[in-house]
Tab-separated table of C-alpha atoms in Angstrom:
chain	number	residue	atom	x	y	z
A	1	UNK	CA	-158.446	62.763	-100.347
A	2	UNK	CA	-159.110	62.276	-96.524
A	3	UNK	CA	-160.889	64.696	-94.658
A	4	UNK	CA	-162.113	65.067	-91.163
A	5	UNK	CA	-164.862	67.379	-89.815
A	6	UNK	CA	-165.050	68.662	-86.289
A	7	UNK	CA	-168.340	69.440	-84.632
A	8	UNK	CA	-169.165	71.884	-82.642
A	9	UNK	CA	-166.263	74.296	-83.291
A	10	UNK	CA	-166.752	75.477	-79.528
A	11	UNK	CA	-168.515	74.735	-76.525
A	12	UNK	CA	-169.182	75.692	-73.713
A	13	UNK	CA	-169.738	73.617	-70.468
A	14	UNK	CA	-170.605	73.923	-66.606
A	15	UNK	CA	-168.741	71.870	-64.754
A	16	UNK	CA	-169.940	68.504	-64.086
A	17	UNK	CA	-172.430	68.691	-66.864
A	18	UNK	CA	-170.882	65.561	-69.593
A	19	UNK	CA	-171.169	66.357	-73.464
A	20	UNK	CA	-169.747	64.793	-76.283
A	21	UNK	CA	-167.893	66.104	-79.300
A	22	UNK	CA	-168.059	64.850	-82.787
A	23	UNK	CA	-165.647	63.632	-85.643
A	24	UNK	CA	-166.915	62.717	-88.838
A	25	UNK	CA	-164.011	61.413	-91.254
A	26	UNK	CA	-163.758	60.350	-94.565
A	27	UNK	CA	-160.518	58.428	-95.868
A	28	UNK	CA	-160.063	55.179	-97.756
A	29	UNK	CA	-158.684	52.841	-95.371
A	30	UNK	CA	-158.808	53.966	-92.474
A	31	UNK	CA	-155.346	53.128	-90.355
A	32	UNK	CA	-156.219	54.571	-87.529
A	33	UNK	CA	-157.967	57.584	-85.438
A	34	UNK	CA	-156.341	60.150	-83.551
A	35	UNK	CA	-157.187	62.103	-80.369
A	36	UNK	CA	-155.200	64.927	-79.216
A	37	UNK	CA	-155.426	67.554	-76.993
A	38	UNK	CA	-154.001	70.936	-77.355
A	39	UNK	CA	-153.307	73.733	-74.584
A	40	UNK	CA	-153.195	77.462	-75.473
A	41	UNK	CA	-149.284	77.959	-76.737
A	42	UNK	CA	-148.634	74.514	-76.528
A	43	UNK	CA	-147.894	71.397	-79.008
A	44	UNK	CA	-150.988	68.428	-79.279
A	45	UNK	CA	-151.005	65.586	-76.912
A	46	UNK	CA	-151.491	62.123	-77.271
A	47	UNK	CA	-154.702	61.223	-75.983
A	48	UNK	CA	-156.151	58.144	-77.824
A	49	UNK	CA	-156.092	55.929	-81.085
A	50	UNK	CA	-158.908	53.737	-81.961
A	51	UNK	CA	-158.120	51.245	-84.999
A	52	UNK	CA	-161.410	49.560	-85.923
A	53	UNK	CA	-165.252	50.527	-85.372
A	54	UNK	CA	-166.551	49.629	-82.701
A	55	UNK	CA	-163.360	50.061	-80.307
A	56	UNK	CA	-163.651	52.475	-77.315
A	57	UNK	CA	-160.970	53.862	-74.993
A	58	UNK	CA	-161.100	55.347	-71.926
A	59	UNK	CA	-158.797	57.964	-69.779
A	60	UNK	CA	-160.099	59.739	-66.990
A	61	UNK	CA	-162.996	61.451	-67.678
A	62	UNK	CA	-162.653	61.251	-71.783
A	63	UNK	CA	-163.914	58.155	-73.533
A	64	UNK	CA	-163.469	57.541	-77.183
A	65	UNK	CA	-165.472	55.825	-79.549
A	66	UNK	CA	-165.170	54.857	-83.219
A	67	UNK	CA	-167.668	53.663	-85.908
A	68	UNK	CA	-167.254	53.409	-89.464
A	69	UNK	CA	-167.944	57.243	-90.444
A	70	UNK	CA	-167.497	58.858	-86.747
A	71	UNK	CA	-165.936	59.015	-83.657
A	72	UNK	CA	-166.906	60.308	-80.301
A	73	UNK	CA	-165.126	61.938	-77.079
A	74	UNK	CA	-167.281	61.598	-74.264
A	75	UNK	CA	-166.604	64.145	-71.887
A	76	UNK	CA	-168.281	63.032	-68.442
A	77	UNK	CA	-168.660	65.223	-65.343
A	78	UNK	CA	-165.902	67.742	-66.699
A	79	UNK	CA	-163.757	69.821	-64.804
A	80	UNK	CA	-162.273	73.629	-65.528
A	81	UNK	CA	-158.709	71.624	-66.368
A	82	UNK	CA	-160.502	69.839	-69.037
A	83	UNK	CA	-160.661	72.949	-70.897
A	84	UNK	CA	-158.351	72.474	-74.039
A	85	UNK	CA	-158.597	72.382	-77.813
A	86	UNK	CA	-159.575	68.632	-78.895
A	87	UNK	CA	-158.022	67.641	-82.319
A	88	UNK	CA	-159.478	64.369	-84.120
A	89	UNK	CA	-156.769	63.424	-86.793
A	90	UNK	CA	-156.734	60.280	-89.172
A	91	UNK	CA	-154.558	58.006	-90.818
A	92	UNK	CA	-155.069	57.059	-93.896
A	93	UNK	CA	-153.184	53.715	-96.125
A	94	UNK	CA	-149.979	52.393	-95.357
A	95	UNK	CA	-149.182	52.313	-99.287
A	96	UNK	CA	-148.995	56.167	-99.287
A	97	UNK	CA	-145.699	55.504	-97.363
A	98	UNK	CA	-145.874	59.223	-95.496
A	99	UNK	CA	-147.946	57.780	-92.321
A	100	UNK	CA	-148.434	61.503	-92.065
A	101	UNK	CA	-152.092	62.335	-90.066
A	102	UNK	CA	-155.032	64.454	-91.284
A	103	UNK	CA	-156.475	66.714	-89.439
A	104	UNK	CA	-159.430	68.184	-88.347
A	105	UNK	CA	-160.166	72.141	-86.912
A	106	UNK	CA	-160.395	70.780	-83.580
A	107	UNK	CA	-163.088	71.815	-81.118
A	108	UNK	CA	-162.555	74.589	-78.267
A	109	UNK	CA	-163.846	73.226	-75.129
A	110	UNK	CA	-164.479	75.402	-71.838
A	111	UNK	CA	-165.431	74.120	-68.465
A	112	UNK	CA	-166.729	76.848	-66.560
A	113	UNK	CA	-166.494	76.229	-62.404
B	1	UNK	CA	-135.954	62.546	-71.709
B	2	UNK	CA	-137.181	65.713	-73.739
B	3	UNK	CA	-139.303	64.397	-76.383
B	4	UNK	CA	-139.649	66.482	-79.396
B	5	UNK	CA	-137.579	70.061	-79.420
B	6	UNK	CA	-138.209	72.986	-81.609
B	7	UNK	CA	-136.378	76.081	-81.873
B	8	UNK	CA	-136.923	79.352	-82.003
B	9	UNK	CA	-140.182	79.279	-80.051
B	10	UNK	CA	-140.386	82.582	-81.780
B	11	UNK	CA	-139.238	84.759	-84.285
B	12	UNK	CA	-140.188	87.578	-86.117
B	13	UNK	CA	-138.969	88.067	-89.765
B	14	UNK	CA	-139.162	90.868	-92.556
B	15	UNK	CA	-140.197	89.904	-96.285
B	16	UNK	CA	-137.560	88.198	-98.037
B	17	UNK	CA	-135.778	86.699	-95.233
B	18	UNK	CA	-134.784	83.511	-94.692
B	19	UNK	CA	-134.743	81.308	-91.858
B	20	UNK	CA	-134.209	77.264	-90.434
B	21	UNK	CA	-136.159	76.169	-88.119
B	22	UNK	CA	-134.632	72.933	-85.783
B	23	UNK	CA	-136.574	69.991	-84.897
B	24	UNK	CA	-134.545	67.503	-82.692
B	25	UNK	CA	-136.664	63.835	-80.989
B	26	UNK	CA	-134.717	61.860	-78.663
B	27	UNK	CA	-136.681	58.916	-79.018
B	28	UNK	CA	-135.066	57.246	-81.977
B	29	UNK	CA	-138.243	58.016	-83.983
B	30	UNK	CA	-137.652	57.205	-88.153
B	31	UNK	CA	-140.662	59.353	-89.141
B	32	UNK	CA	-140.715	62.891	-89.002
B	33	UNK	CA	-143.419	65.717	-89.867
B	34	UNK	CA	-143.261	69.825	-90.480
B	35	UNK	CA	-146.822	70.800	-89.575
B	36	UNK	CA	-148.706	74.390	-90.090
B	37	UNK	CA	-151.569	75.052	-87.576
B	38	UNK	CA	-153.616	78.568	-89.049
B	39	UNK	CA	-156.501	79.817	-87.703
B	40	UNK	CA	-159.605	77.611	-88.725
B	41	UNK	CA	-157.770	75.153	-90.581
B	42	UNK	CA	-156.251	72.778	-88.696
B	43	UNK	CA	-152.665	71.086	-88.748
B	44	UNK	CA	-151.432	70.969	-92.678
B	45	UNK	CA	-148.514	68.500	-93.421
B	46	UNK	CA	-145.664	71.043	-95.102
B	47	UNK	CA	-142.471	67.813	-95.291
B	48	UNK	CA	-141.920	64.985	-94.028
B	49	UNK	CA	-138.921	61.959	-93.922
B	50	UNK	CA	-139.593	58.322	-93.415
B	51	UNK	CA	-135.824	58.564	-92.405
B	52	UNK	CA	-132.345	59.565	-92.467
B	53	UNK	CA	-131.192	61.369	-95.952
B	54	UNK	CA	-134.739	61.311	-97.268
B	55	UNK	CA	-137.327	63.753	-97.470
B	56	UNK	CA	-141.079	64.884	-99.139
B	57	UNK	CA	-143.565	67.044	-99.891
B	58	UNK	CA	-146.953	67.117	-98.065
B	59	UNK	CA	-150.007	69.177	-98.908
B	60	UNK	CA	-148.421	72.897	-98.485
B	61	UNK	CA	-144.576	72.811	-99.635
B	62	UNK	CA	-144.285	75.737	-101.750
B	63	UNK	CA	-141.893	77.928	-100.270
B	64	UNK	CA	-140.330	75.798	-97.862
B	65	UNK	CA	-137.216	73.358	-98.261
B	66	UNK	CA	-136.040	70.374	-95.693
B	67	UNK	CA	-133.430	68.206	-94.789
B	68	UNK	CA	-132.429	65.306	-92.686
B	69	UNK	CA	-129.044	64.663	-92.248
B	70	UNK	CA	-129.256	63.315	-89.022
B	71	UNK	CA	-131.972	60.481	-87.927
B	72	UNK	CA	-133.217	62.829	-84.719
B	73	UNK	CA	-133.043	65.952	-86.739
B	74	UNK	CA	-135.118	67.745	-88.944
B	75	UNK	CA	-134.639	71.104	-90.344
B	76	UNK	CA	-137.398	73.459	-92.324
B	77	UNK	CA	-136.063	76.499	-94.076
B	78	UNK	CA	-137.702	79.818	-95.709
B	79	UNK	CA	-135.800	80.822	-98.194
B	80	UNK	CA	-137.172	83.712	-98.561
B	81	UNK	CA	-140.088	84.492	-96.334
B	82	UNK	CA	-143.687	86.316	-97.151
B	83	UNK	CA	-146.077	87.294	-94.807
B	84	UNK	CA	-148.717	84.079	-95.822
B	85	UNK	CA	-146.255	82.078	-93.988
B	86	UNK	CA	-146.719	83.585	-90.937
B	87	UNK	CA	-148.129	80.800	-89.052
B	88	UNK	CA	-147.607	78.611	-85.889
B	89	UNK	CA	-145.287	75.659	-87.045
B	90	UNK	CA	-145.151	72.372	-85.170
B	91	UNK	CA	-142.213	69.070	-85.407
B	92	UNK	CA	-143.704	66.001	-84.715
B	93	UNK	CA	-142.398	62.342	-84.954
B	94	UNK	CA	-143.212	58.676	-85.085
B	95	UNK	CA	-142.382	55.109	-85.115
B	96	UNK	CA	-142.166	53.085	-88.129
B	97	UNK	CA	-144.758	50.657	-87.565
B	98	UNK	CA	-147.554	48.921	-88.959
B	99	UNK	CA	-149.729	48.775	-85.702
B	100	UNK	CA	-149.879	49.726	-82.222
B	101	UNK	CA	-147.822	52.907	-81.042
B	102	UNK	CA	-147.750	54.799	-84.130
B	103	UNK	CA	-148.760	58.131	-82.666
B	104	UNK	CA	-147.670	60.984	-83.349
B	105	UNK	CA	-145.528	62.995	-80.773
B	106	UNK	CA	-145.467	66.924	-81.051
B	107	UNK	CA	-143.324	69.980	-80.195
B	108	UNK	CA	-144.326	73.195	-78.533
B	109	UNK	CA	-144.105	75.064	-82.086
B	110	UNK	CA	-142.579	77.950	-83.105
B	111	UNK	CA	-144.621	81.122	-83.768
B	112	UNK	CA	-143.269	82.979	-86.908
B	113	UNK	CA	-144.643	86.392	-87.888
B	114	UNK	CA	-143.750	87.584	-91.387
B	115	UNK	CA	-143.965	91.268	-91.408
């Protein structure tokens, strides 16, 4: 059974100070990983998928990074608009046939001005 | 271009109602998910379709039924509703590939309160 893990469950930050947020993920065969971003109310975003450890993306302040048990977002010099709910999701074998994700809690992030 | 539509947004039901929730992508998508998102637990899968006329269970069907009769739609019914399905509820859909662009794209949810 896949399962992800989502560390911390909140934090807070100043702005400008950088942090990093953890997903630990177990799954056999790993498809691909999943960033998303979620707003109060709203539906998850896109943000990033990383396929194999090692590869790192990059958008704006967020950078994501994948090895073969975690993956990082690397918040740097955040700003109050950063402020969201960051969901880490996986994807587990094709032969399943669903290609449905599995998620973790997420992590509450605040940027404080 | 709208994306991924859901209605109701919201929607407040008495025990032993019943209800059918829309989910509508205009982006041609074959895959399509009914999620759950609960306090402290994250996004559950409920259904999903790999595409027209076909559907399946996830990890938390009981209670719910589905159908896709259309490729962009997808519809999630209550049959009759009890207050541990209160719960935020959240469409998404995806290409039907092997690699590259296989993201998932989400709704805005609907918020159902089972009273």
């Amino acid at each position: 059974e896949d399962q992800v893990t989502q560390s911390p469950e909140a934090l807070r930050l100043q702005e400008g100070e950088s942090s990093s947020l953890n997903c630990s993920y177990t799954v056999s065969g790993l498809r691909g990983l999943f960033w998303y971003r979620q707003d109060p109310g709203k539906g998850p975003e896109f943000l990033f998928t990383l396929y194999s450890a090692g590869e790192e993306k990059e958008k704006e302040r967020l950078k994501a990074t994948l090895t073969k048990k975690e993956s990082f977002l690397h918040i740097t010099a955040p700003k109050p608009e950063d402020s969201a709910t960051y969901l880490c999701a996986v994807q587990g074998p094709m032969d399943t046939g669903r290609r449905a994700l599995t998620f973790g809690s997420g992590t509450r992030l605040q940027v404080q001005p | 271009n709208a994306g991924v539509t859901q209605t109701p947004k919201f929607r407040v039901l008495k025990t032993g109602q019943s209800m059918t929730l829309l989910c509508a992508q205009d982006m041609n998508h074959e895959y399509m998910y009914w999620y759950r998102q609960d306090p402290g637990m994250g996004l559950r899968l409920i259904h999903y379709s790999v595409g027209e006329g076909t559907t399946a269970k996830g990890e938390v069907p009981d209670g719910y039924n589905v159908s896709r009769l259309k490729k962009q739609n997808f519809l999630l019914g209550l049959e009759s509703a009890a207050p541990s399905q209160t719960s935020v509820y959240f469409c998404a859909s995806s290409y039907r590939r092997d690699r590259g662009n296989t993201e998932a794209f989400f709704g805005q949810g609907t918020r159902l309160t089972v009273v």
